[in-house]
């Protein structure tokens, strides 16, 4: 989870990414964080992909002393994810236990030592192999580290932390693949500040450059596309996607891109909360997954279904979907219903085509003439009505079928 940085987004400096070509959007592209999985509880809705983080299953919570493992929470989490229908289970290999830590600081988010690079890489590798052996064929992907560019999550050295992490990535990839050849290896995640320095001086750039130089084998590159300012929405995320693509092209890494954490707003400071209203929250959720399809983000993991520290929450206390949660379910249904044929912008209206249906939204409220063959309009709530000859279109996506 991100720690916000109050910096402006330099959108004007970025080239817009291109529209994705025709393809099928699978349900595994709609990921979630579900905190209660660690307790063995399943959400009230089907889940197609989960990222196991902030659910009581970190390395420091499992191997509390060297060589002694308490697998109970991770056993519960994997089993609960499977019961919920998850075909994609991404596990994050962190944070460092105190016994294995090389540095200790009160800045470390989960306690002194948890952000530290291990004293010996063998400690990390032994744990990674133990996890892969126990959950072979069940955990489908492994992420090397969480938000390695932020000091509260990773303390590997001010001037060479990215070199050490790339080496650890390379070694972990080899170790896991020896046990589970089908598992995907996901690079350590990074937050994104889309300014010119991101292209040449960011941890993300330096880490990717080292992955390339050291010939580390990974199946996906990972970022956390939170907006720089919690008051911003999906448009700022699109700018960050462009900045990330530019770095990947510069380094020469042609890999799938995963957004392993995203949300908007922030509830953590009671005196300065940023909480989008329900309609805007639903719009933001739908736009996020539409943009992921449009700009080729292979996996998107919302933070989270039942984690209520950022601006948008997807579930109510009783487990039922909020308006934003319903928008997630509706958008998942829309995008997986047929072949994805991309989006086009015209006169302030964006039209995305999925099979024989159209998903439309606009920068501001407008109307459009009912397209030929359209009989039904469906909103993010899942409710449908007969299409009028003139159809109102706003910022919230609607489906025309």
Short mmCIF file of N, CA and C in Angstrom, two decimals, residues 107-231:
data_model
loop_
_atom_site.label_atom_id
_atom_site.label_comp_id
_atom_site.label_asym_id
_atom_site.label_seq_id
_atom_site.Cartn_x
_atom_site.Cartn_y
_atom_site.Cartn_z
N UNK A 107 11.22 3.38 10.52
CA UNK A 107 10.53 3.75 9.29
C UNK A 107 9.86 2.53 8.64
N UNK A 108 10.40 1.35 8.92
CA UNK A 108 9.86 0.12 8.33
C UNK A 108 8.39 -0.04 8.71
N UNK A 109 7.52 -0.16 7.73
CA UNK A 109 6.08 -0.08 7.96
C UNK A 109 5.56 -1.17 8.89
N UNK A 110 6.07 -2.38 8.76
CA UNK A 110 5.56 -3.50 9.55
C UNK A 110 6.43 -3.82 10.76
N UNK A 111 7.26 -2.86 11.13
CA UNK A 111 8.12 -3.04 12.30
C UNK A 111 9.58 -3.05 11.90
N UNK A 112 10.48 -2.66 12.82
CA UNK A 112 11.90 -2.59 12.52
C UNK A 112 12.44 -3.89 11.93
N UNK A 113 13.12 -3.76 10.80
CA UNK A 113 13.72 -4.91 10.13
C UNK A 113 12.91 -5.45 8.97
N UNK A 114 11.62 -5.17 8.92
CA UNK A 114 10.77 -5.78 7.89
C UNK A 114 11.05 -5.26 6.49
N UNK A 115 11.60 -4.04 6.39
CA UNK A 115 11.95 -3.50 5.07
C UNK A 115 13.36 -3.86 4.65
N UNK A 116 14.08 -4.49 5.55
CA UNK A 116 15.50 -4.77 5.33
C UNK A 116 15.73 -5.85 4.28
N UNK A 117 16.80 -5.67 3.51
CA UNK A 117 17.29 -6.78 2.72
C UNK A 117 17.81 -7.84 3.69
N UNK A 118 17.53 -9.11 3.48
CA UNK A 118 18.01 -10.13 4.42
C UNK A 118 19.53 -10.12 4.58
N UNK A 119 20.01 -10.50 5.76
CA UNK A 119 21.46 -10.59 6.00
C UNK A 119 22.11 -11.52 4.98
N UNK A 120 21.44 -12.60 4.70
CA UNK A 120 21.91 -13.54 3.69
C UNK A 120 20.77 -13.80 2.71
N UNK A 121 21.08 -13.74 1.42
CA UNK A 121 20.03 -14.01 0.43
C UNK A 121 19.51 -15.44 0.55
N UNK A 122 20.31 -16.32 1.12
CA UNK A 122 19.90 -17.72 1.27
C UNK A 122 18.67 -17.83 2.18
N UNK A 123 18.51 -16.91 3.14
CA UNK A 123 17.34 -16.95 4.01
C UNK A 123 16.07 -16.75 3.19
N UNK A 124 16.10 -15.74 2.33
CA UNK A 124 14.96 -15.43 1.46
C UNK A 124 14.71 -16.58 0.49
N UNK A 125 15.76 -17.09 -0.11
CA UNK A 125 15.61 -18.14 -1.12
C UNK A 125 15.08 -19.43 -0.50
N UNK A 126 15.53 -19.73 0.70
CA UNK A 126 15.03 -20.93 1.37
C UNK A 126 13.54 -20.81 1.65
N UNK A 127 13.12 -19.62 2.07
CA UNK A 127 11.68 -19.41 2.31
C UNK A 127 10.90 -19.50 1.01
N UNK A 128 11.40 -18.86 -0.04
CA UNK A 128 10.71 -18.90 -1.33
C UNK A 128 10.54 -20.34 -1.81
N UNK A 129 11.58 -21.15 -1.64
CA UNK A 129 11.49 -22.55 -2.06
C UNK A 129 10.51 -23.34 -1.21
N UNK A 130 10.46 -23.02 0.08
CA UNK A 130 9.51 -23.71 0.97
C UNK A 130 8.08 -23.41 0.57
N UNK A 131 7.82 -22.15 0.23
CA UNK A 131 6.46 -21.77 -0.21
C UNK A 131 6.13 -22.46 -1.53
N UNK A 132 7.06 -22.41 -2.48
CA UNK A 132 6.80 -23.01 -3.79
C UNK A 132 6.56 -24.52 -3.68
N UNK A 133 7.30 -25.16 -2.79
CA UNK A 133 7.13 -26.60 -2.61
C UNK A 133 5.77 -26.93 -2.00
N UNK A 134 5.36 -26.15 -1.03
CA UNK A 134 4.11 -26.42 -0.32
C UNK A 134 2.87 -26.13 -1.18
N UNK A 135 2.98 -25.08 -2.01
CA UNK A 135 1.79 -24.64 -2.76
C UNK A 135 1.96 -24.80 -4.26
N UNK A 136 2.81 -25.71 -4.66
CA UNK A 136 3.02 -25.96 -6.09
C UNK A 136 1.70 -26.27 -6.78
N UNK A 137 1.43 -25.59 -7.89
CA UNK A 137 0.19 -25.80 -8.62
C UNK A 137 -1.01 -25.07 -8.04
N UNK A 138 -0.85 -24.41 -6.90
CA UNK A 138 -1.96 -23.67 -6.28
C UNK A 138 -1.67 -22.17 -6.29
N UNK A 139 -0.55 -21.75 -5.73
CA UNK A 139 -0.10 -20.38 -5.94
C UNK A 139 0.45 -20.31 -7.36
N UNK A 140 -0.11 -19.42 -8.17
CA UNK A 140 0.23 -19.40 -9.59
C UNK A 140 1.32 -18.41 -9.94
N UNK A 141 1.58 -17.43 -9.05
CA UNK A 141 2.60 -16.42 -9.35
C UNK A 141 3.21 -15.89 -8.06
N UNK A 142 4.47 -15.48 -8.17
CA UNK A 142 5.22 -14.99 -7.03
C UNK A 142 5.80 -13.61 -7.34
N UNK A 143 5.53 -12.66 -6.44
CA UNK A 143 6.09 -11.32 -6.60
C UNK A 143 7.26 -11.17 -5.64
N UNK A 144 8.37 -10.64 -6.16
CA UNK A 144 9.63 -10.63 -5.43
C UNK A 144 9.61 -9.71 -4.21
N UNK A 145 8.99 -8.55 -4.33
CA UNK A 145 8.97 -7.59 -3.21
C UNK A 145 7.83 -6.60 -3.44
N UNK A 146 7.37 -5.98 -2.36
CA UNK A 146 6.31 -4.98 -2.45
C UNK A 146 6.89 -3.56 -2.37
N UNK A 147 6.52 -2.73 -3.36
CA UNK A 147 6.89 -1.31 -3.39
C UNK A 147 8.34 -1.07 -2.98
N UNK A 148 9.23 -1.66 -3.75
CA UNK A 148 10.65 -1.60 -3.42
C UNK A 148 11.24 -0.20 -3.55
N UNK A 149 10.55 0.70 -4.21
CA UNK A 149 11.07 2.07 -4.34
C UNK A 149 10.77 2.94 -3.12
N UNK A 150 9.94 2.44 -2.20
CA UNK A 150 9.58 3.24 -1.03
C UNK A 150 10.34 2.73 0.20
N UNK A 151 10.91 3.66 0.93
CA UNK A 151 11.78 3.32 2.06
C UNK A 151 11.05 2.53 3.15
N UNK A 152 9.76 2.72 3.31
CA UNK A 152 9.02 2.01 4.36
C UNK A 152 8.86 0.52 4.05
N UNK A 153 9.07 0.13 2.79
CA UNK A 153 8.94 -1.27 2.40
C UNK A 153 10.26 -1.94 2.03
N UNK A 154 11.25 -1.14 1.58
CA UNK A 154 12.51 -1.75 1.16
C UNK A 154 13.69 -0.86 1.54
N UNK A 155 14.63 -1.45 2.24
CA UNK A 155 15.84 -0.76 2.65
C UNK A 155 17.05 -1.62 2.26
N UNK A 156 17.36 -1.56 0.97
CA UNK A 156 18.45 -2.39 0.47
C UNK A 156 19.73 -1.62 0.21
N UNK A 157 19.71 -0.32 0.50
CA UNK A 157 20.89 0.51 0.25
C UNK A 157 20.55 1.67 -0.65
N UNK A 158 21.02 2.84 -0.28
CA UNK A 158 20.68 4.07 -1.00
C UNK A 158 21.26 4.11 -2.40
N UNK A 159 22.42 3.52 -2.61
CA UNK A 159 23.11 3.66 -3.89
C UNK A 159 23.18 2.37 -4.70
N UNK A 160 22.82 1.25 -4.10
CA UNK A 160 22.89 0.00 -4.84
C UNK A 160 21.74 -0.96 -4.52
N UNK A 161 20.69 -0.45 -3.89
CA UNK A 161 19.56 -1.30 -3.52
C UNK A 161 18.94 -2.00 -4.70
N UNK A 162 18.87 -1.33 -5.84
CA UNK A 162 18.28 -1.93 -7.03
C UNK A 162 19.16 -3.03 -7.60
N UNK A 163 20.47 -2.90 -7.44
CA UNK A 163 21.39 -3.94 -7.91
C UNK A 163 21.20 -5.22 -7.09
N UNK A 164 21.14 -5.04 -5.78
CA UNK A 164 20.96 -6.19 -4.89
C UNK A 164 19.60 -6.85 -5.12
N UNK A 165 18.57 -6.04 -5.33
CA UNK A 165 17.23 -6.61 -5.52
C UNK A 165 17.13 -7.34 -6.86
N UNK A 166 17.79 -6.83 -7.88
CA UNK A 166 17.80 -7.52 -9.17
C UNK A 166 18.49 -8.87 -9.04
N UNK A 167 19.58 -8.92 -8.27
CA UNK A 167 20.28 -10.19 -8.05
C UNK A 167 19.40 -11.17 -7.29
N UNK A 168 18.68 -10.66 -6.29
CA UNK A 168 17.77 -11.51 -5.53
C UNK A 168 16.63 -12.00 -6.42
N UNK A 169 16.15 -11.13 -7.28
CA UNK A 169 15.10 -11.50 -8.23
C UNK A 169 15.57 -12.65 -9.13
N UNK A 170 16.78 -12.51 -9.64
CA UNK A 170 17.34 -13.54 -10.53
C UNK A 170 17.46 -14.88 -9.81
N UNK A 171 17.98 -14.85 -8.59
CA UNK A 171 18.18 -16.09 -7.83
C UNK A 171 16.85 -16.72 -7.42
N UNK A 172 15.90 -15.88 -7.01
CA UNK A 172 14.59 -16.40 -6.60
C UNK A 172 13.86 -17.01 -7.78
N UNK A 173 13.95 -16.37 -8.92
CA UNK A 173 13.31 -16.91 -10.13
C UNK A 173 13.83 -18.31 -10.44
N UNK A 174 15.15 -18.47 -10.39
CA UNK A 174 15.74 -19.79 -10.65
C UNK A 174 15.29 -20.83 -9.62
N UNK A 175 15.27 -20.40 -8.35
CA UNK A 175 14.93 -21.33 -7.28
C UNK A 175 13.48 -21.80 -7.37
N UNK A 176 12.58 -20.87 -7.63
CA UNK A 176 11.15 -21.22 -7.71
C UNK A 176 10.87 -22.07 -8.94
N UNK A 177 11.50 -21.72 -10.06
CA UNK A 177 11.25 -22.47 -11.30
C UNK A 177 11.74 -23.92 -11.22
N UNK A 178 12.74 -24.18 -10.42
CA UNK A 178 13.20 -25.56 -10.25
C UNK A 178 12.12 -26.42 -9.60
N UNK A 179 11.26 -25.77 -8.82
CA UNK A 179 10.21 -26.49 -8.11
C UNK A 179 8.89 -26.45 -8.87
N UNK A 180 8.54 -25.27 -9.40
CA UNK A 180 7.26 -25.09 -10.08
C UNK A 180 7.51 -24.34 -11.38
N UNK A 181 7.70 -25.06 -12.46
CA UNK A 181 8.03 -24.45 -13.75
C UNK A 181 6.88 -23.62 -14.32
N UNK A 182 5.67 -23.89 -13.86
CA UNK A 182 4.50 -23.18 -14.41
C UNK A 182 4.22 -21.87 -13.68
N UNK A 183 4.84 -21.65 -12.56
CA UNK A 183 4.59 -20.42 -11.80
C UNK A 183 5.19 -19.22 -12.51
N UNK A 184 4.46 -18.10 -12.47
CA UNK A 184 4.97 -16.85 -13.01
C UNK A 184 5.78 -16.11 -11.96
N UNK A 185 6.86 -15.49 -12.38
CA UNK A 185 7.68 -14.67 -11.51
C UNK A 185 7.42 -13.21 -11.86
N UNK A 186 6.98 -12.45 -10.87
CA UNK A 186 6.62 -11.05 -11.08
C UNK A 186 7.66 -10.18 -10.39
N UNK A 187 8.20 -9.23 -11.12
CA UNK A 187 9.23 -8.35 -10.57
C UNK A 187 8.70 -7.56 -9.38
N UNK A 188 9.61 -7.06 -8.56
CA UNK A 188 9.22 -6.23 -7.42
C UNK A 188 8.42 -5.02 -7.92
N UNK A 189 7.41 -4.65 -7.17
CA UNK A 189 6.56 -3.53 -7.59
C UNK A 189 7.19 -2.20 -7.21
N UNK A 190 6.72 -1.17 -7.91
CA UNK A 190 7.18 0.20 -7.66
C UNK A 190 6.00 1.15 -7.85
N UNK A 191 5.94 2.20 -7.05
CA UNK A 191 4.99 3.26 -7.32
C UNK A 191 5.54 4.13 -8.44
N UNK A 192 4.70 5.01 -8.98
CA UNK A 192 5.07 5.77 -10.17
C UNK A 192 4.82 7.26 -9.95
N UNK A 193 5.83 8.06 -10.20
CA UNK A 193 5.68 9.52 -10.23
C UNK A 193 6.08 9.97 -11.63
N UNK A 194 5.11 10.25 -12.50
CA UNK A 194 5.41 10.46 -13.93
C UNK A 194 6.00 11.83 -14.25
N UNK A 195 7.21 12.07 -13.76
CA UNK A 195 7.95 13.28 -14.07
C UNK A 195 9.17 12.89 -14.91
N UNK A 196 9.87 13.85 -15.50
CA UNK A 196 11.03 13.50 -16.33
C UNK A 196 12.08 12.64 -15.60
N UNK A 197 12.29 12.88 -14.32
CA UNK A 197 13.30 12.12 -13.58
C UNK A 197 12.93 10.65 -13.44
N UNK A 198 11.64 10.33 -13.56
CA UNK A 198 11.22 8.93 -13.49
C UNK A 198 11.87 8.11 -14.60
N UNK A 199 12.17 8.76 -15.72
CA UNK A 199 12.74 8.07 -16.87
C UNK A 199 14.22 7.77 -16.72
N UNK A 200 14.91 8.46 -15.82
CA UNK A 200 16.36 8.34 -15.76
C UNK A 200 16.93 8.11 -14.36
N UNK A 201 16.18 8.48 -13.32
CA UNK A 201 16.73 8.42 -11.97
C UNK A 201 15.88 7.62 -10.98
N UNK A 202 14.75 7.14 -11.39
CA UNK A 202 13.86 6.44 -10.47
C UNK A 202 14.39 5.06 -10.12
N UNK A 203 13.96 4.55 -8.98
CA UNK A 203 14.29 3.17 -8.60
C UNK A 203 13.77 2.21 -9.66
N UNK A 204 12.59 2.48 -10.16
CA UNK A 204 11.98 1.61 -11.17
C UNK A 204 12.89 1.48 -12.39
N UNK A 205 13.36 2.60 -12.91
CA UNK A 205 14.25 2.57 -14.07
C UNK A 205 15.53 1.79 -13.76
N UNK A 206 16.14 2.08 -12.61
CA UNK A 206 17.41 1.44 -12.27
C UNK A 206 17.25 -0.05 -12.01
N UNK A 207 16.14 -0.42 -11.39
CA UNK A 207 15.88 -1.84 -11.12
C UNK A 207 15.65 -2.59 -12.43
N UNK A 208 14.84 -2.04 -13.34
CA UNK A 208 14.61 -2.69 -14.62
C UNK A 208 15.90 -2.80 -15.43
N UNK A 209 16.70 -1.75 -15.37
CA UNK A 209 17.97 -1.78 -16.08
C UNK A 209 18.87 -2.91 -15.56
N UNK A 210 18.83 -3.11 -14.23
CA UNK A 210 19.64 -4.19 -13.64
C UNK A 210 19.07 -5.56 -13.98
N UNK A 211 17.75 -5.68 -14.01
CA UNK A 211 17.15 -6.95 -14.42
C UNK A 211 17.62 -7.33 -15.82
N UNK A 212 17.65 -6.32 -16.68
CA UNK A 212 18.11 -6.56 -18.05
C UNK A 212 19.58 -6.91 -18.08
N UNK A 213 20.40 -6.14 -17.35
CA UNK A 213 21.85 -6.35 -17.35
C UNK A 213 22.22 -7.71 -16.77
N UNK A 214 21.53 -8.09 -15.68
CA UNK A 214 21.85 -9.35 -15.02
C UNK A 214 21.15 -10.55 -15.66
N UNK A 215 20.33 -10.28 -16.66
CA UNK A 215 19.59 -11.34 -17.36
C UNK A 215 18.71 -12.14 -16.39
N UNK A 216 18.04 -11.39 -15.51
CA UNK A 216 17.10 -12.02 -14.58
C UNK A 216 15.83 -12.39 -15.33
N UNK A 217 15.33 -13.57 -15.08
CA UNK A 217 14.15 -14.06 -15.78
C UNK A 217 12.87 -13.75 -14.99
N UNK A 218 12.05 -12.86 -15.54
CA UNK A 218 10.75 -12.56 -14.93
C UNK A 218 9.68 -12.65 -16.01
N UNK A 219 8.47 -12.94 -15.57
CA UNK A 219 7.35 -13.07 -16.51
C UNK A 219 6.52 -11.81 -16.62
N UNK A 220 6.66 -10.90 -15.66
CA UNK A 220 5.88 -9.67 -15.68
C UNK A 220 6.60 -8.57 -14.91
N UNK A 221 6.39 -7.34 -15.35
CA UNK A 221 6.85 -6.15 -14.64
C UNK A 221 5.67 -5.62 -13.83
N UNK A 222 5.96 -5.11 -12.64
CA UNK A 222 4.88 -4.70 -11.74
C UNK A 222 5.03 -3.25 -11.29
N UNK A 223 3.91 -2.55 -11.28
CA UNK A 223 3.85 -1.20 -10.73
C UNK A 223 2.59 -1.06 -9.88
N UNK A 224 2.56 -0.01 -9.06
CA UNK A 224 1.36 0.36 -8.33
C UNK A 224 0.93 1.72 -8.84
N UNK A 225 -0.18 1.74 -9.56
CA UNK A 225 -0.58 2.93 -10.29
C UNK A 225 -1.56 3.81 -9.51
N UNK A 226 -1.27 3.98 -8.21
CA UNK A 226 -1.99 4.99 -7.45
C UNK A 226 -1.68 6.37 -8.03
N UNK A 227 -2.64 7.27 -8.07
CA UNK A 227 -2.30 8.63 -8.48
C UNK A 227 -1.36 9.27 -7.46
N UNK A 228 -0.54 10.19 -7.92
CA UNK A 228 0.40 10.87 -7.03
C UNK A 228 -0.35 11.66 -5.97
N UNK A 229 -1.44 12.28 -6.37
CA UNK A 229 -2.29 13.05 -5.47
C UNK A 229 -3.58 12.26 -5.24
N UNK A 230 -3.97 11.96 -3.99
CA UNK A 230 -5.16 11.14 -3.75
C UNK A 230 -6.46 11.76 -4.26
N UNK A 231 -6.44 13.04 -4.63
CA UNK A 231 -7.64 13.68 -5.18
C UNK A 231 -7.79 13.42 -6.68
#
